[in-house]
XYZ file of C-alpha atoms in Angstrom:
678
model
C -47.679 14.694 146.768
C -51.401 14.014 147.207
C -51.392 15.752 150.581
C -49.737 18.811 149.008
C -52.467 19.158 146.395
C -55.207 18.839 149.020
C -53.651 21.666 151.014
C -53.799 23.891 147.941
C -57.483 23.083 147.490
C -58.242 24.082 151.068
C -56.254 27.316 150.777
C -57.907 28.137 147.481
C -61.391 27.635 148.876
C -60.808 30.312 151.515
C -60.006 33.091 149.033
C -62.664 31.832 146.631
C -65.671 32.210 148.883
C -66.375 35.752 147.708
C -66.452 34.658 144.085
C -69.050 31.952 144.742
C -71.617 34.635 145.575
C -71.018 36.478 142.310
C -73.794 36.590 139.748
C -71.700 34.766 137.179
C -70.744 31.241 138.328
C -67.166 30.077 137.952
C -65.641 26.615 138.095
C -63.794 25.004 141.007
C -61.336 27.114 142.976
C -58.368 24.880 142.163
C -57.256 22.803 139.221
C -54.244 20.495 139.078
C -53.146 19.555 135.601
C -52.091 15.989 134.788
C -48.413 15.287 135.179
C -47.996 13.973 131.632
C -48.154 16.052 128.479
C -51.459 15.822 126.545
C -50.063 14.243 123.382
C -53.361 14.646 121.527
C -52.593 18.368 121.142
C -50.553 17.568 118.027
C -50.570 14.905 115.330
C -46.796 14.437 115.184
C -43.672 15.178 117.207
C -39.952 15.301 116.522
C -39.313 13.501 119.817
C -41.132 11.381 122.371
C -43.702 13.807 123.877
C -44.274 11.643 126.951
C -40.647 11.771 128.060
C -40.143 13.800 131.231
C -36.485 14.501 130.486
C -37.205 16.863 127.569
C -39.895 19.269 126.426
C -42.209 18.043 123.638
C -41.240 19.182 120.149
C -44.404 19.172 118.008
C -44.306 19.255 114.214
C -45.898 22.601 113.298
C -47.536 23.258 109.925
C -48.150 26.952 109.183
C -51.681 27.301 107.718
C -50.703 30.554 106.033
C -47.413 29.635 104.348
C -48.055 25.850 104.366
C -44.513 25.427 105.648
C -43.464 22.763 108.156
C -40.968 24.289 110.566
C -37.862 22.112 110.984
C -36.703 20.695 114.303
C -33.443 22.625 113.882
C -35.372 25.851 114.574
C -36.215 24.845 118.163
C -33.673 22.146 119.028
C -32.614 23.092 122.574
C -29.245 21.395 122.123
C -28.263 23.426 119.062
C -29.520 26.983 119.416
C -28.435 29.154 116.455
C -26.000 31.910 117.295
C -26.322 34.133 114.222
C -29.089 34.579 111.695
C -27.567 35.149 108.259
C -30.607 34.008 106.283
C -33.060 36.874 106.703
C -32.503 40.287 105.115
C -31.135 43.023 107.337
C -32.119 46.099 105.401
C -29.867 49.145 105.185
C -30.941 52.575 103.949
C -29.815 53.464 100.418
C -26.701 55.643 100.052
C -27.477 59.355 100.083
C -26.705 61.777 97.296
C -24.225 64.605 97.751
C -27.121 67.060 97.843
C -28.784 65.157 100.687
C -25.508 64.986 102.591
C -25.130 68.759 102.276
C -28.745 69.333 103.326
C -28.337 67.178 106.437
C -24.973 68.745 107.288
C -26.507 72.229 107.256
C -29.606 71.200 109.215
C -27.563 69.403 111.876
C -25.129 72.321 112.269
C -28.121 74.589 112.750
C -29.615 72.198 115.325
C -26.349 71.946 117.246
C -25.846 75.716 117.335
C -29.357 76.264 118.678
C -29.310 73.481 121.246
C -28.886 74.796 124.843
C -28.110 71.306 126.151
C -24.534 71.708 124.892
C -23.714 73.385 128.199
C -23.653 69.812 129.450
C -20.390 68.351 128.192
C -21.497 64.706 128.581
C -24.587 65.302 126.515
C -22.583 67.343 124.005
C -20.152 64.479 123.574
C -22.969 61.996 123.087
C -24.790 64.063 120.495
C -21.580 64.880 118.657
C -20.933 61.144 118.452
C -24.380 60.634 117.025
C -23.609 63.333 114.439
C -20.710 61.222 113.223
C -22.989 58.186 113.175
C -25.580 60.049 111.139
C -23.278 61.167 108.388
C -21.615 57.785 108.199
C -25.034 56.134 107.913
C -25.939 58.512 105.091
C -22.678 58.306 103.182
C -21.642 54.695 103.809
C -24.568 52.709 105.257
C -22.738 49.389 104.959
C -20.367 50.668 107.664
C -23.212 51.601 110.011
C -23.311 48.288 111.912
C -19.559 48.411 112.515
C -19.934 51.914 113.902
C -22.811 50.741 116.094
C -20.533 48.089 117.583
C -17.851 50.730 118.187
C -20.450 52.999 119.796
C -21.556 50.160 122.070
C -17.957 49.486 123.061
C -17.186 53.156 123.669
C -20.214 53.712 125.913
C -19.994 50.205 127.468
C -23.612 49.475 126.625
C -23.208 45.709 126.573
C -20.730 42.897 127.101
C -21.849 41.402 123.782
C -21.531 44.431 121.499
C -20.632 42.535 118.326
C -23.419 39.989 118.766
C -26.030 42.589 119.687
C -25.209 45.427 117.298
C -23.443 43.680 114.415
C -24.727 43.454 110.816
C -26.911 40.384 111.505
C -28.396 41.862 114.680
C -29.471 45.437 115.497
C -26.711 47.133 113.503
C -28.926 47.606 110.453
C -31.737 49.034 112.587
C -29.444 51.553 114.268
C -28.028 52.577 110.900
C -31.533 53.379 109.680
C -32.287 55.367 112.831
C -29.022 57.320 112.700
C -29.638 58.144 109.037
C -33.129 59.521 109.678
C -33.090 60.953 113.225
C -32.477 64.558 114.231
C -29.520 63.550 116.381
C -28.586 67.153 117.127
C -32.007 67.894 118.563
C -34.757 66.175 120.530
C -34.216 62.758 118.918
C -30.549 62.777 119.888
C -31.251 63.880 123.446
C -33.697 61.023 123.916
C -31.334 58.459 122.365
C -28.539 59.629 124.669
C -30.896 59.531 127.657
C -32.497 56.132 127.048
C -29.817 54.126 125.264
C -26.429 55.716 125.973
C -26.209 55.644 129.731
C -28.296 58.737 130.468
C -25.680 60.989 128.869
C -28.333 63.643 128.345
C -30.905 64.739 130.882
C -34.492 63.713 130.170
C -35.934 66.489 127.996
C -39.412 67.701 128.932
C -42.468 66.396 127.146
C -43.046 68.441 124.000
C -45.923 70.875 124.124
C -48.896 69.148 122.549
C -50.902 70.950 119.875
C -54.269 69.236 119.404
C -55.532 71.772 116.870
C -57.433 69.832 114.218
C -56.701 66.497 115.840
C -60.297 65.710 116.772
C -62.994 65.862 114.110
C -65.587 66.932 116.676
C -65.432 68.409 120.182
C -66.360 66.247 123.132
C -70.159 66.196 123.471
C -71.498 68.475 126.210
C -73.564 67.144 127.777
C -72.402 63.599 127.216
C -74.907 61.168 125.746
C -76.795 59.239 128.431
C -74.930 56.112 129.524
C -76.143 52.775 128.264
C -78.423 50.954 130.670
C -76.877 47.776 132.141
C -78.525 44.584 130.955
C -77.768 42.613 134.122
C -76.468 39.821 131.891
C -72.772 39.134 132.372
C -70.260 37.851 129.859
C -67.092 35.929 130.708
C -64.051 37.516 129.094
C -60.556 36.032 129.392
C -57.465 38.231 129.613
C -54.219 36.462 128.725
C -50.850 38.148 128.417
C -47.154 37.522 127.898
C -47.085 33.807 127.144
C -43.415 33.989 126.098
C -43.430 30.334 125.141
C -39.938 28.862 124.964
C -39.681 25.998 122.447
C -35.951 25.781 123.249
C -36.515 25.212 126.973
C -34.170 22.425 128.097
C -35.476 20.439 131.081
C -32.586 19.866 133.484
C -30.503 22.800 132.236
C -29.325 25.561 134.587
C -32.346 27.419 135.989
C -30.162 29.895 137.888
C -27.862 31.114 135.130
C -25.923 34.349 135.517
C -26.775 35.958 132.166
C -29.410 35.718 129.467
C -32.440 33.445 129.460
C -32.076 30.496 131.829
C -33.292 26.918 131.364
C -31.296 26.820 128.134
C -28.666 24.201 127.315
C -26.175 26.925 126.368
C -26.562 29.117 129.470
C -24.742 28.408 132.725
C -23.948 29.826 136.126
C -20.478 31.305 135.735
C -19.764 30.789 139.440
C -19.961 27.057 138.865
C -19.715 26.457 135.108
C -19.265 22.687 135.324
C -22.081 22.016 137.770
C -25.845 22.475 137.504
C -26.765 24.385 140.640
C -30.502 24.443 139.965
C -31.887 22.037 137.378
C -34.719 23.436 135.249
C -38.018 21.764 136.255
C -40.079 20.545 133.327
C -42.894 22.973 134.197
C -40.810 26.137 134.517
C -38.723 28.307 136.836
C -38.475 31.913 138.034
C -35.715 33.010 135.617
C -37.091 31.174 132.600
C -39.811 31.558 130.021
C -42.782 29.229 129.540
C -42.007 25.621 128.542
C -44.609 23.890 126.409
C -45.524 21.702 129.405
C -46.566 24.754 131.451
C -48.404 26.288 128.490
C -50.455 23.111 128.037
C -51.216 22.933 131.764
C -52.369 26.568 131.892
C -54.599 26.212 128.849
C -56.086 23.032 130.280
C -56.785 24.745 133.613
C -58.344 27.956 132.272
C -61.684 26.626 130.929
C -62.177 24.414 133.996
C -61.535 27.192 136.500
C -63.583 29.744 134.585
C -66.459 27.322 134.124
C -66.372 27.678 130.329
C -65.651 24.074 129.290
C -69.022 23.791 127.544
C -69.788 27.413 126.667
C -66.407 28.952 125.847
C -65.582 32.575 126.584
C -67.603 35.380 125.052
C -64.245 36.683 123.871
C -60.579 36.752 124.866
C -58.145 39.668 124.836
C -54.493 38.759 124.410
C -52.195 41.672 125.214
C -49.085 40.498 123.415
C -45.672 38.845 123.673
C -45.772 35.295 122.378
C -42.033 34.918 121.780
C -39.389 33.981 124.359
C -36.666 36.370 125.508
C -34.018 35.030 123.141
C -30.962 37.181 122.525
C -30.868 38.927 119.166
C -28.450 36.488 117.438
C -30.736 33.543 118.258
C -33.796 35.094 116.619
C -35.022 34.869 113.033
C -38.152 35.488 111.022
C -38.964 31.786 111.012
C -38.659 31.652 114.798
C -41.243 34.445 115.107
C -43.584 32.844 112.547
C -43.268 29.449 114.234
C -44.175 30.894 117.640
C -47.150 32.827 116.297
C -48.471 29.736 114.534
C -47.941 27.509 117.571
C -49.542 29.743 120.209
C -52.537 31.017 118.248
C -53.315 27.429 117.209
C -53.194 26.412 120.885
C -55.590 29.226 121.805
C -58.019 28.193 119.095
C -58.099 24.544 120.145
C -58.220 25.003 123.930
C -60.183 28.161 124.740
C -63.442 27.441 122.933
C -65.323 29.152 120.144
C -65.142 32.795 121.269
C -62.854 35.092 119.273
C -59.396 36.056 120.494
C -58.503 39.706 119.901
C -54.719 39.918 120.006
C -52.205 42.766 120.021
C -48.638 42.492 118.827
C -46.040 42.513 121.624
C -42.593 44.062 121.441
C -41.037 40.578 121.390
C -43.270 39.443 118.540
C -40.992 40.785 115.843
C -37.592 40.386 114.246
C -35.498 42.370 114.820
C -36.783 42.193 118.365
C -38.982 45.093 119.511
C -38.742 46.908 116.172
C -41.556 48.285 114.000
C -40.510 50.710 111.292
C -42.803 53.659 110.644
C -44.348 54.082 107.204
C -42.945 57.608 107.117
C -39.479 56.183 106.353
C -40.717 55.486 102.825
C -39.707 52.908 100.235
C -38.590 49.449 101.252
C -37.718 50.694 104.727
C -41.397 51.389 105.409
C -42.354 47.835 104.473
C -39.538 45.889 106.131
C -41.793 44.384 108.808
C -44.803 43.770 106.581
C -43.985 40.049 106.456
C -44.976 39.881 110.130
C -48.106 42.014 109.921
C -49.260 39.987 106.900
C -48.668 36.728 108.762
C -50.508 37.526 111.994
C -53.369 39.152 110.076
C -53.741 35.984 108.002
C -53.550 33.776 111.115
C -56.202 35.785 112.958
C -58.476 35.591 109.942
C -57.729 31.879 109.470
C -58.717 31.193 113.082
C -61.982 33.038 112.363
C -61.319 35.653 115.032
C -61.471 38.704 112.783
C -63.138 39.386 109.408
C -61.242 40.102 106.207
C -61.805 43.852 106.618
C -60.038 43.831 109.992
C -57.218 41.665 108.618
C -56.664 44.246 105.889
C -56.504 46.970 108.533
C -53.910 44.933 110.459
C -51.729 44.619 107.365
C -51.822 48.385 106.888
C -51.546 49.494 110.552
C -48.615 47.577 112.045
C -50.930 44.686 113.068
C -53.425 47.108 114.647
C -57.041 46.687 113.641
C -60.641 47.384 114.641
C -63.639 45.059 114.767
C -67.157 46.468 114.906
C -69.024 43.672 116.663
C -72.754 43.147 116.244
C -73.342 43.520 119.989
C -72.293 47.181 120.027
C -68.705 46.673 121.214
C -65.874 47.944 119.038
C -62.505 46.281 119.664
C -59.523 48.445 118.722
C -56.134 46.755 118.943
C -52.950 48.782 118.661
C -49.276 48.208 118.141
C -48.187 50.123 121.250
C -44.460 49.533 121.003
C -43.910 53.164 121.998
C -40.205 52.744 122.789
C -38.640 50.892 119.839
C -35.624 52.363 118.045
C -37.634 53.607 115.065
C -39.729 55.819 117.333
C -36.584 57.867 117.925
C -36.925 59.337 114.446
C -38.904 62.607 114.587
C -39.675 61.877 118.235
C -40.839 65.410 118.945
C -43.907 64.466 116.898
C -46.141 62.338 119.152
C -47.479 60.079 116.384
C -44.831 59.378 113.775
C -46.335 55.958 113.061
C -49.910 57.180 112.575
C -51.114 54.580 115.076
C -52.749 57.161 117.335
C -54.392 58.808 114.320
C -55.879 55.388 113.537
C -57.089 55.056 117.139
C -58.696 58.495 117.122
C -60.519 57.869 113.864
C -61.867 54.524 115.116
C -63.048 56.080 118.389
C -64.780 58.843 116.459
C -66.531 56.209 114.341
C -67.561 54.413 117.546
C -68.937 57.638 119.007
C -70.891 58.362 115.828
C -72.343 54.837 115.857
C -73.163 54.878 119.572
C -70.764 51.983 120.247
C -68.684 51.299 123.328
C -65.002 50.599 122.696
C -62.237 48.505 124.206
C -58.624 49.393 123.467
C -56.210 46.451 123.457
C -52.429 46.986 123.372
C -49.207 45.600 124.782
C -46.865 48.292 126.107
C -48.703 50.273 128.774
C -48.939 54.033 128.492
C -48.326 54.923 132.124
C -47.677 53.340 135.542
C -44.082 54.171 136.583
C -42.947 55.938 133.389
C -40.329 53.357 132.393
C -42.135 51.854 129.405
C -43.894 54.201 126.975
C -42.228 57.371 125.690
C -43.517 60.684 127.001
C -44.766 62.332 123.808
C -46.890 59.482 122.413
C -48.268 58.517 125.814
C -49.164 62.165 126.454
C -51.166 62.200 123.207
C -52.730 58.848 124.048
C -53.881 60.294 127.396
C -55.603 63.219 125.620
C -57.346 60.806 123.241
C -58.612 58.766 126.188
C -59.845 61.982 127.834
C -61.719 63.035 124.681
C -63.584 59.729 124.301
C -64.188 58.796 127.946
C -66.297 57.702 129.663
C -69.060 57.545 127.028
C -67.115 55.633 124.325
C -64.112 53.933 125.951
C -65.322 51.275 128.352
C -61.942 49.700 129.165
C -58.274 49.579 128.162
C -56.125 46.440 128.368
C -52.321 46.218 128.386
C -49.638 43.663 129.280
C -45.833 43.874 128.919
C -44.718 44.150 132.559
C -45.766 40.551 133.423
C -47.349 42.007 136.567
C -50.870 42.684 137.835
C -51.180 46.478 137.661
C -53.667 49.243 136.915
C -53.773 52.839 135.638
C -56.506 55.470 136.068
C -57.035 58.284 133.536
C -58.452 61.637 134.670
C -59.914 64.679 132.929
C -57.723 67.609 131.853
C -54.505 65.586 131.707
C -54.681 64.525 135.324
C -54.417 68.061 136.677
C -57.222 67.326 139.130
C -57.088 63.904 140.773
C -60.574 63.209 142.144
C -63.408 60.721 141.955
C -65.527 63.000 139.784
C -62.713 63.545 137.252
C -61.772 59.860 136.886
C -62.616 58.792 133.332
C -61.117 55.464 132.292
C -59.117 52.489 133.530
C -56.305 50.466 131.992
C -55.962 46.889 133.254
C -52.512 45.293 132.958
C -52.878 41.530 132.728
C -50.678 39.094 134.663
C -48.349 36.932 132.589
C -48.294 33.208 131.969
C -44.468 33.306 131.985
C -42.771 33.292 135.413
C -40.009 35.562 134.144
C -38.743 37.144 136.345
C -39.412 35.928 139.912
C -43.177 35.830 139.356
C -45.898 33.239 139.552
C -47.883 32.303 136.462
C -51.375 33.787 136.180
C -54.407 34.836 134.159
C -57.640 36.788 134.654
C -61.344 36.473 133.795
C -63.663 39.500 133.731
C -67.383 39.636 134.373
C -68.638 42.109 131.770
C -72.114 43.582 131.421
C -73.413 42.628 127.966
C -74.914 46.065 127.231
C -72.424 48.551 128.720
C -69.303 46.359 128.336
C -68.159 47.642 131.712
C -66.322 45.278 134.048
C -68.425 44.288 137.039
C -65.802 42.044 138.636
C -62.439 40.513 137.784
C -61.115 37.134 138.953
C -57.437 36.238 138.945
C -55.786 32.831 139.253
C -52.143 31.967 139.860
C -49.824 28.977 139.932
C -47.005 28.743 142.483
C -43.777 28.388 140.490
C -41.809 27.540 143.648
C -43.760 24.267 143.775
C -42.641 23.094 140.329
C -39.345 21.372 141.284
C -41.270 18.908 143.462
C -43.333 17.830 140.447
C -40.353 16.322 138.618
C -40.198 13.251 140.861
C -43.612 11.957 139.713
C -45.913 11.990 136.682
C -49.323 11.983 138.363
C -49.625 15.732 138.995
C -48.697 18.823 137.038
C -48.960 22.505 138.029
C -51.872 23.641 140.183
C -53.702 26.891 139.418
C -55.575 28.356 142.389
C -58.047 31.191 142.736
C -56.154 34.263 143.904
C -58.736 37.012 144.360
C -61.897 38.820 143.301
C -61.109 42.462 142.542
C -64.412 43.659 143.996
C -63.976 41.661 147.207
C -60.279 42.454 147.663
C -60.563 46.231 147.369
C -64.210 47.221 147.751
C -65.186 46.260 151.293
C -65.291 49.884 152.484
C -66.570 51.480 149.273
C -70.352 52.064 149.050
C -70.985 50.540 145.651
C -73.935 48.674 144.191
C -73.534 44.944 143.590
C -74.056 45.464 139.863
C -72.188 48.763 139.532
C -69.109 48.587 137.339
C -65.537 48.698 138.595
C -64.954 51.874 136.636
C -62.390 54.642 137.059
C -64.423 56.306 139.808
C -64.484 53.067 141.806
C -60.747 52.636 141.337
C -60.095 56.201 142.489
C -62.023 55.413 145.672
C -59.752 52.373 146.054
C -56.682 54.634 145.942
C -58.302 56.855 148.588
C -58.762 53.782 150.780
C -55.084 52.977 150.175
C -54.090 56.437 151.385
C -56.062 55.818 154.574
C -54.912 52.228 155.043
C -51.497 51.181 153.724
C -52.386 47.520 154.304
C -54.443 47.746 151.126
C -51.297 48.760 149.221
C -49.584 45.720 150.711
C -52.411 43.599 149.328
C -52.051 45.208 145.886
C -48.274 44.712 146.001
C -48.687 41.000 146.733
C -51.124 40.566 143.862
C -48.738 42.445 141.567
C -46.335 39.485 141.593
C -49.156 36.934 141.814
C -48.145 36.137 145.423
C -44.646 35.047 144.418
C -42.398 33.949 147.275
C -39.737 36.210 145.753
C -41.729 39.450 146.025
C -40.093 41.784 148.538
C -42.208 43.896 150.946
C -43.499 47.345 149.975
C -42.744 49.833 152.759
C -41.870 53.492 153.207
C -41.817 55.491 149.952
C -43.062 52.427 148.088
C -46.553 52.962 149.526
C -46.856 56.493 148.138
C -45.302 55.434 144.840
C -47.804 52.639 144.167
C -50.778 54.965 144.647
C -49.151 57.569 142.412
C -48.442 54.971 139.692
C -52.078 53.859 139.729
C -53.102 57.479 139.120
C -50.659 57.954 136.228
C -51.968 56.957 132.813
C -49.022 58.441 130.894
C -45.260 58.283 131.297
C -45.227 62.073 131.504
C -47.469 62.183 134.566
C -45.542 59.460 136.334
C -42.145 61.046 135.698
C -43.437 64.446 136.825
C -45.320 63.334 139.925
C -44.177 59.993 141.320
C -41.258 58.620 143.347
C -38.958 56.501 141.204
C -37.813 52.909 141.524
C -40.858 51.089 142.909
C -42.648 50.067 139.726
C -41.739 46.380 139.594
C -41.700 43.482 142.071
C -39.316 41.368 139.985
C -36.139 42.166 141.902
C -36.572 38.986 143.948
């Protein structure tokens, strides 16, 4: 075992040499965590935290609600199968007048819809018509209809569990009751959720009249002068901590989340084919042992043990990939309390600016728009109130920002004293509630909030960072076309003089998007405006290594001068079970500047801005080996990443140049976005 660790140190030193010459010093190139769990992290446990046969189960006290979460919430041996405790809100019954109004409007929409030449789409939308009127007239029957719809269209093998009254059935009933199922909303539902029954409708024509309070300055204000002083900024994403991780359970299950006591490999149901290592596996989320090891490694490797980070951006997804029946409000609140407390006590004194991920909610991935009105508009406020209070309790954001988070789906803005404005968004652009009035690109008002904050930043002469979870572009499979199209225009309006950087997560992979002027109609170095960095995940799910990133940021411009990424080889974890001396090893993976900039004439202190990244894509067009390098980094050098050849090369470059789903769908080859196939 000792020899193995030494080999990692030697390998790490080779790729780390370029970072040692950087202006901002880092720590050692490699860190191996202790093999035993650091029991001092918590005052009390429900089990023996030093045992290697089970994951530690700390006793968690919520500082907001003052509630102690019971062991039954996270007991890996008894995972709940149905949440009947929390409310599952249904829309109120409609009046006869409203039924008549909707009947007339839907008949009109159906008669005017040219898509009905397609019989499959016609059938799908007609089915949704039935769902709509049932949801309006008898909402209590909506979940049962959702189950029938799932069965009819063969959407799942667990229709009752997924779409029943204690799962997503109530959500779908609300959507059916409010959506224009005979028009654009229905087409998109049939395309994205009902087996592609309808063709993808084109992005709606965007009318920006009156959207911006002021035109873009011409000429732009002079750029801020770099200070030469660099800040260390940590980017963490997609922790997906699994408090129900069962060490020794099946790590190669055939459905659902693996490393769970209730999930098996159906090919050999009575035998464990691949026992879950205590530090994690490729088809599993993050056990507490891996989370502790990563958080112990980060300050050492970044060289911030004594100073802390200037700030940290966390781009969402705290909660594990539990199936809907295993989730509950308490499970979400527990996870938020656990992870943010860990960040506070391990990362140092710098603030953490966090965005809500699509998994950080119950029902999963849902955020109801305020436009629904009444109690439906407030049905997720319990979560926004909780995270806002936690962020304020940890002293990361002031009361004013916490109040913004409560009112804006956990999105907020912080006007820092150093001239940087942090704007965090709830970017869950593809949840069910966004399929109500989908032809409007901002039904939630989130992008209105963003625009107003950017205008305030421009007026104040501030630079701005945008922090979200679901990315707006790349391969077009994540954000919806209309809202990401509007987001792109907002980025265009306020770049490059206001927006310094954009940060996303969600995919678990190391990716990047470039935004260009005039909606990407001219792809060139002189039209490149802004960059979105997608942070690598801590979770290995699926077929990935665990990783994190640290940016070198100029303290005056808040531009990124270099970015350093570390990874931990998940394929090495099974060998760690036989001993308790060593835990996971995190090794230096690469410097962004060194990996991609060898042939780009760029000053040592010039920022890695959108222009630089466009030059990188030009180098990729000339030398496909650079795409191979990017592809390897995308999965954090996982042994399960398959090669990128043929059309994949062109696709990767195109994805990097696509900051909206619309651009990617229009311009890029399909099917090469992820490396998680294994």
